Coordinates of C-alpha atoms and ligand atoms in Angstrom, one line a residue:
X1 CA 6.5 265.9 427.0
X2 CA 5.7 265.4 423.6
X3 CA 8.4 267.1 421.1
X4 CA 8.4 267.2 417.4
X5 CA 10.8 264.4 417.4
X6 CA 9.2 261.8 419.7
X7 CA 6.0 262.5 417.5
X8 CA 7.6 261.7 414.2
X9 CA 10.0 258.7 415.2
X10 CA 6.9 257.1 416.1
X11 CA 5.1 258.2 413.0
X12 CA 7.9 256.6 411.2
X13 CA 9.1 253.5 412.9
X14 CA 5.4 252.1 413.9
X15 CA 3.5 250.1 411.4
X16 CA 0.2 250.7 412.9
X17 CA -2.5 253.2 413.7
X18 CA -0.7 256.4 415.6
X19 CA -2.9 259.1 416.4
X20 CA -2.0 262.8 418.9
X21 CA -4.8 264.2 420.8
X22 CA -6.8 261.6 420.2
X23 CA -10.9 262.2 421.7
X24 CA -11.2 259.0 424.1
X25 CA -14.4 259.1 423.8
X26 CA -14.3 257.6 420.5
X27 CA -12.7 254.6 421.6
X28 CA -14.5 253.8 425.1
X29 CA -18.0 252.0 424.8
X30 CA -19.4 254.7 427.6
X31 CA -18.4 257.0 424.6
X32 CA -17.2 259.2 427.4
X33 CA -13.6 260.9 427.9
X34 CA -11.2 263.4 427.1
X35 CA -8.0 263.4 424.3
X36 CA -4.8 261.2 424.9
X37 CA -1.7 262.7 423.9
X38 CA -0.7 260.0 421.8
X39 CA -3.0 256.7 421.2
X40 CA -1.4 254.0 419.4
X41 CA -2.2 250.8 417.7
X42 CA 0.7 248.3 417.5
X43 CA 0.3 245.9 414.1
X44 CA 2.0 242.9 415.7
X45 CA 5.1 242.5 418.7
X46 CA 7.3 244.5 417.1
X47 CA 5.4 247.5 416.8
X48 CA 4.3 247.1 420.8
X49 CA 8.4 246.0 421.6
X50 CA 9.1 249.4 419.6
X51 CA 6.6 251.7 421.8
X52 CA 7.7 250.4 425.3
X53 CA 11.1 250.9 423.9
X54 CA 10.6 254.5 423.3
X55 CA 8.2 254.6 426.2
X56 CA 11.0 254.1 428.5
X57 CA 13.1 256.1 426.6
X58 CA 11.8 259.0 426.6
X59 CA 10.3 258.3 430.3
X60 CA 6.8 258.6 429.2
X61 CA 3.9 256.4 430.7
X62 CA 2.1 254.1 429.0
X63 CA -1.2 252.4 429.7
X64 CA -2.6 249.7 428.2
X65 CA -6.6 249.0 427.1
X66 CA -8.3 246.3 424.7
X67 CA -11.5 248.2 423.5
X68 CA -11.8 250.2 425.7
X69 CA -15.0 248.3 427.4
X70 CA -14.7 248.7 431.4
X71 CA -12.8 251.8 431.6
X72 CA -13.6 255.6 432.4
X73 CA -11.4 258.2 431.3
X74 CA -11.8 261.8 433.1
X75 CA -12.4 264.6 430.8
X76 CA -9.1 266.4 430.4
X77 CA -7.9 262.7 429.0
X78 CA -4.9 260.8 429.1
X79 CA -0.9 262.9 429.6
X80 CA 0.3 259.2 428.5
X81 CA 1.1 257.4 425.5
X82 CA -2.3 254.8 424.8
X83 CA -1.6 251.6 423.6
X84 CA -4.5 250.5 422.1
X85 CA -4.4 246.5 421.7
X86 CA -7.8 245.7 419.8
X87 CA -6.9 246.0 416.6
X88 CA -3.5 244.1 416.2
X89 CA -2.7 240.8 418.3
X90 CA -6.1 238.9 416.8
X91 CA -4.5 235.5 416.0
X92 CA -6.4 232.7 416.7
X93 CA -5.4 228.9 416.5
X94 CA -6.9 225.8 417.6
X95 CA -4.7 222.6 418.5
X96 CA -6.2 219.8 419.7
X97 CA -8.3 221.0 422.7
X98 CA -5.9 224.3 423.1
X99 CA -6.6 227.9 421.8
X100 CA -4.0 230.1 421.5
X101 CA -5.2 233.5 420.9
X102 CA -4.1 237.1 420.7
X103 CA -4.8 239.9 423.8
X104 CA -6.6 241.7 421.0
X105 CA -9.1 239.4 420.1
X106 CA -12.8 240.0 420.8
X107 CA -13.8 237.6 423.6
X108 CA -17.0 236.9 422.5
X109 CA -15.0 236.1 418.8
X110 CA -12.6 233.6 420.4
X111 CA -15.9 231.7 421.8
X112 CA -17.5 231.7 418.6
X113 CA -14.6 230.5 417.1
X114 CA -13.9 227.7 419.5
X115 CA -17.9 226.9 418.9
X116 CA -16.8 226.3 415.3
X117 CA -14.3 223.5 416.1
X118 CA -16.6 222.1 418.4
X119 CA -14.4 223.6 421.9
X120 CA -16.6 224.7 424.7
X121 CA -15.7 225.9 428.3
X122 CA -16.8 229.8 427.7
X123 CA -19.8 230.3 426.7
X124 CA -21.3 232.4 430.1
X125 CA -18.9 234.6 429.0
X126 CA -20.1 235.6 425.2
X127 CA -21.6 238.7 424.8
X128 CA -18.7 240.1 427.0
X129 CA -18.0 243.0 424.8
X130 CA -14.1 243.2 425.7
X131 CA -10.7 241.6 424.6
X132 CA -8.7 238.7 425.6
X133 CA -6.3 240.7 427.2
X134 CA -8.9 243.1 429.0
X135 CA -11.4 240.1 430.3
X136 CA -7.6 238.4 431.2
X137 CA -6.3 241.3 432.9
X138 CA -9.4 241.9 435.2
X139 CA -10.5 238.0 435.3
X140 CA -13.9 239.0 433.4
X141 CA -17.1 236.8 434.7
X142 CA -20.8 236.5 434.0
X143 CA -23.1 233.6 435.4
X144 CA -20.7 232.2 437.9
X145 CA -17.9 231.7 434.9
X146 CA -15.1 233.3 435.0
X147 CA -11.7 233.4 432.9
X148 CA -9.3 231.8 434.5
X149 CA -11.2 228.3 434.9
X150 CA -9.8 228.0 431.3
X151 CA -6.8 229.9 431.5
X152 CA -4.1 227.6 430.7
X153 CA -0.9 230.0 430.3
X154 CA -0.4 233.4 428.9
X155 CA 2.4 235.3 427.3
X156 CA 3.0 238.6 428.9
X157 CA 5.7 241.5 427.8
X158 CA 7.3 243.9 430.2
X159 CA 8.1 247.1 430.8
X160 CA 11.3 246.0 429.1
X161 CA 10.0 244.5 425.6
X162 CA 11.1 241.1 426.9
X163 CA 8.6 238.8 426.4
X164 CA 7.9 235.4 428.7
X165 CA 5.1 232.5 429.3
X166 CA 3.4 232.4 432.3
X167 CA 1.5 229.5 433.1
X168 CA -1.5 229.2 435.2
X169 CA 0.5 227.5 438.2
X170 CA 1.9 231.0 438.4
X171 CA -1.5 233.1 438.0
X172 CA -2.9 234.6 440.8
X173 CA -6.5 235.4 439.9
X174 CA -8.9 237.3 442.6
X175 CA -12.3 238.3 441.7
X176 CA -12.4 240.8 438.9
X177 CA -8.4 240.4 438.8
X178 CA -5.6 239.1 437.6
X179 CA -2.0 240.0 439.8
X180 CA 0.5 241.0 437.7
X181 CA 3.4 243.1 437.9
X182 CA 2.9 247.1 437.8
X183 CA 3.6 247.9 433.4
X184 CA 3.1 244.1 432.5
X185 CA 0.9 243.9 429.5
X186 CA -0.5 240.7 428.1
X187 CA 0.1 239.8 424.8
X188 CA -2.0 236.3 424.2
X189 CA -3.2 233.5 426.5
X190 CA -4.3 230.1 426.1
X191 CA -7.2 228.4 426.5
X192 CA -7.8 225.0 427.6
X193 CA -11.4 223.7 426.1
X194 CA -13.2 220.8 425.9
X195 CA -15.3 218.9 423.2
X196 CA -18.6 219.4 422.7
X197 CA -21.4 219.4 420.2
X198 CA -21.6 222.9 418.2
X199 CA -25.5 222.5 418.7
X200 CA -24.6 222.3 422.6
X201 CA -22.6 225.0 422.5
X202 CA -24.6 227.1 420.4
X203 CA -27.7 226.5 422.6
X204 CA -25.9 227.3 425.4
X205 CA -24.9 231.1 424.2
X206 CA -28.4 231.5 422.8
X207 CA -29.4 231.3 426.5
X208 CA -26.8 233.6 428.3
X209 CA -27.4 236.0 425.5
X210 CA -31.0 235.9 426.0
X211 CA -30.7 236.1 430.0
X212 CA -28.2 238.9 429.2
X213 CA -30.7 241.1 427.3
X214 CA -33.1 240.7 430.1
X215 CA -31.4 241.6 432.7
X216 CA -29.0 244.4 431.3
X217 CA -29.3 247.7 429.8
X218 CA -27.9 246.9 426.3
X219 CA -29.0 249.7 424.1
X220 CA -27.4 252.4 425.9
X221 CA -23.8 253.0 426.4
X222 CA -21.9 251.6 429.5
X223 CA -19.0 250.2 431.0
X224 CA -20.9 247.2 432.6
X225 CA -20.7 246.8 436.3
X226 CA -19.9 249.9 437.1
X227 CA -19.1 248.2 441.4
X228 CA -17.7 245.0 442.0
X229 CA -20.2 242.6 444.1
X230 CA -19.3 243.6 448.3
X231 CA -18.6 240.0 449.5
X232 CA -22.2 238.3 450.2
X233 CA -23.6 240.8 448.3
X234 CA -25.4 242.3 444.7
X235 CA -24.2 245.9 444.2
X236 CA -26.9 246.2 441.5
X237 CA -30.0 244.6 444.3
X238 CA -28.5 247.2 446.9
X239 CA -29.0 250.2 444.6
X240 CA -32.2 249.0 443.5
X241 CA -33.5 248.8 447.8
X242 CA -32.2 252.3 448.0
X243 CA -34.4 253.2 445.1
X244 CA -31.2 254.6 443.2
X245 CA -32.4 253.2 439.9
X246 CA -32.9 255.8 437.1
X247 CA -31.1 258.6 439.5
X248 CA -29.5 261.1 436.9
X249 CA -26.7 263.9 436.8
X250 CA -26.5 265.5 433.9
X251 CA -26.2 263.1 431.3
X252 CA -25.2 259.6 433.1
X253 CA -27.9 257.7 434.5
X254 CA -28.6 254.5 436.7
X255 CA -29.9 252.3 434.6
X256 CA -33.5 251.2 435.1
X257 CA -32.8 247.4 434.2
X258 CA -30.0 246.7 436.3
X259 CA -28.6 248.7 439.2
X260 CA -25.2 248.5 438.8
X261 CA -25.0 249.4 435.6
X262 CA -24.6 253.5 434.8
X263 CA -25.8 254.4 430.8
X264 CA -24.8 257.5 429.0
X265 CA -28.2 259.1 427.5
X266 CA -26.7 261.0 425.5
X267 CA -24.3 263.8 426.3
X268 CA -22.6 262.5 429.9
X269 CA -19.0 263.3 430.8
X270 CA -16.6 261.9 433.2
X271 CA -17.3 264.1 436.0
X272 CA -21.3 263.2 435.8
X273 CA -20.7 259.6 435.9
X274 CA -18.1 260.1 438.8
X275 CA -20.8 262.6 440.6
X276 CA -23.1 259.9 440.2
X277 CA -20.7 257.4 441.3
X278 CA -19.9 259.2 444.4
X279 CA -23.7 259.5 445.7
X280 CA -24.4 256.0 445.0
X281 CA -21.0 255.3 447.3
X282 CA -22.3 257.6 449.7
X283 CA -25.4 256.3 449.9
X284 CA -25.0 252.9 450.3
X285 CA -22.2 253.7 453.0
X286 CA -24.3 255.4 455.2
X287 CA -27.4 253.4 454.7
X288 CA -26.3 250.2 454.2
X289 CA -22.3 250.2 456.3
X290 CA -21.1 248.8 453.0
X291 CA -18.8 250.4 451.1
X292 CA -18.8 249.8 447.0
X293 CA -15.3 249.2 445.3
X294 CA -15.5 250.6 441.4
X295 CA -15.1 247.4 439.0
X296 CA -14.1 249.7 436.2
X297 CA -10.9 251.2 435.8
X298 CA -10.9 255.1 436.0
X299 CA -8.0 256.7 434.5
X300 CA -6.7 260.1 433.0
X301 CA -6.8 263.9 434.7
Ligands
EPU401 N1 -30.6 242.5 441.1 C1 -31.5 243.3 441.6 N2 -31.7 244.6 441.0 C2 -30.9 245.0 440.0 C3 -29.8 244.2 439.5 C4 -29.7 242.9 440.1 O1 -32.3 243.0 442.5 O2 -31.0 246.2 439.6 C5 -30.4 241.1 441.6 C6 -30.7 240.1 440.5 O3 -32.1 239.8 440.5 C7 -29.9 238.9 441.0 C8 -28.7 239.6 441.7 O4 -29.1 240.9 442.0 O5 -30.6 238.2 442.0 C9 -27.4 239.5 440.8 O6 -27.7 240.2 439.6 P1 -27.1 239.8 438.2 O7 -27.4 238.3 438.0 O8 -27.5 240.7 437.2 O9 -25.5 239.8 438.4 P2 -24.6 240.9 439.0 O10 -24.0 240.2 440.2 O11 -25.2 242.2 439.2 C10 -22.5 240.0 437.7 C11 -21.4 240.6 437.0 C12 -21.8 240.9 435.5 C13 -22.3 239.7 434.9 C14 -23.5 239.2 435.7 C15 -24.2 238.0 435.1 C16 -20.1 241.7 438.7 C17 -19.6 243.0 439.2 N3 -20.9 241.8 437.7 O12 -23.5 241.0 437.9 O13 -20.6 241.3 434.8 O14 -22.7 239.9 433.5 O15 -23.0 238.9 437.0 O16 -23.5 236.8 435.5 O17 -19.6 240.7 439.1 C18 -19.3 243.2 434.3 O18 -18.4 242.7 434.9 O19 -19.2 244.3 433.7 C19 -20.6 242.5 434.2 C20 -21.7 243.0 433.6

């Protein structure tokens, strides 16, 4: 798929970070996952207008990841072209009670930011370790917060290069997701704040941080919830009942501080953390009759 020339038009014509057989494991916080055949970092919209161009082109598949933060890539990696968005797209303004910021952006940044200028609406969410564009694209949550109560439009590219605004009339947000069209990728979004007191704010974080570090494993690497919540239900309280906590294959491990969270100890691969996946699916299906969605995204071969 990937021929001499392919490889060196894009070395040529993309501003950015462009890398071949690149170890996804350096660019996932499980720190788990096999090489991508090409993993690129658009600068700007040009770059990411030039790659979907080719993309199409050349009839290669792309997918699209912030950093890297809720996803699971298999060990023999990624036959695609990885557009990496985390280290371009990081604009931020403020106008008025409006942020405008770029997919690439740290969440947890953009919150401290709008702390700064006295904006408040997100602050369950800090500590969120992903991007704009990932905690948009999968409608990120924590302590009954989620993204789209502040979501006022977002600017999204397709599989084209053609850019357009969506606004939040025209979202349709579920738990744990955003609908969008199959190859749409999110390029910015705006937030609609309100005033508050930085002290407020500031007080605020210190607290969901705090409640945070109690109650999640964060010295270890992970991918966060690894299921989403069965309706009704805590995926991390049902683990726990089935006494699943701490349950290891080879290297992955239920966490012992929160259920529904899987660490890598050390030296886990993809197909541990799916083993261990799989028995906790198993189990809870045949003891329980409920059966656990994954919240993460698993990808490559
Ligand atoms: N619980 C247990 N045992 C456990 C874990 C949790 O009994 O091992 C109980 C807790 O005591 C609590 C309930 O289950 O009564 C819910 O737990 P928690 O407050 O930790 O929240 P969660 O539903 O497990 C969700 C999000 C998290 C987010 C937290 C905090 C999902 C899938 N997860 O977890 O988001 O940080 O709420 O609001 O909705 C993520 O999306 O990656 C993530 C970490």
């Amino acid at each position: 798929m990937w021929d001499e020339s392919l490889i060196k038009k894009m070395q040529k014509t993309i501003r950015g970070g462009v890398f071949f057989n690149a170890p996804m494991s350096q660019h996932t916080s499980l720190h788990i996952g096999g090489p991508a055949d090409a993993l690129v970092f658009p600068q700007d919209q040009r770059d990411l207008e030039t790659l979907v161009d080719m993309a199409r082109q050349w009839a290669v598949p792309y997918l699209i990841m912030g950093k890297g933060t809720n996803l699971l890539v298999r060990d023999r990696g990624l036959r695609q072209l990885v557009v990496n968005l985390s280290s371009g797209f990081n604009q931020i303004f403020a106008r008025g009670e409006r942020i405008r910021v770029g997919a690439g952006t740290l969440l947890t940044e953009m919150i401290g930011f709008a702390m700064e200028g006295e904006l408040s609406g997100l602050a369950p969410l800090y500590g969120i370790p992903g991007t704009v564009g990932g905690g948009l694209a999968m409608n990120a949550g924590a302590w009954g917060s989620e993204v789209k109560e502040r979501i006022g439009s977002i600017t999204v590219m397709n599989g084209e290069g053609r850019t357009r605004k969506v606004s939040r009339e025209d979202l349709v947000f579920d738990y744990r997701e955003l609908r969008l069209p199959e190859g749409t990728i999110i390029v910015e979004g705006t937030f609609l704040m309100e005033r508050q007191k930085k002290e407020k704010i500031e007080e605020e974080i210190t607290s969901y941080q705090q409640r945070r570090r109690e109650t999640q494993p964060l010295d270890f690497p992970s991918a966060g919830s690894i299921f989403k919540n069965p309706p009704g239900a805590s995926a991390g309280r049902i683990i726990e009942e089935l006494g699943l906590k701490g349950k290891r294959v080879g290297g992955a491990e239920v966490s012992t501080i929160h259920g529904n969270f899987i660490i890598n100890t050390g030296d886990a691969t993809a197909s541990h953390v799916l083993e261990l996946i799989h028995l906790i699916q198993t189990r809870v299906l045949q003891e329980k009759g409920i059966t656990l969605e994954p919240e993460i995204r698993i990808v490559g071969e």
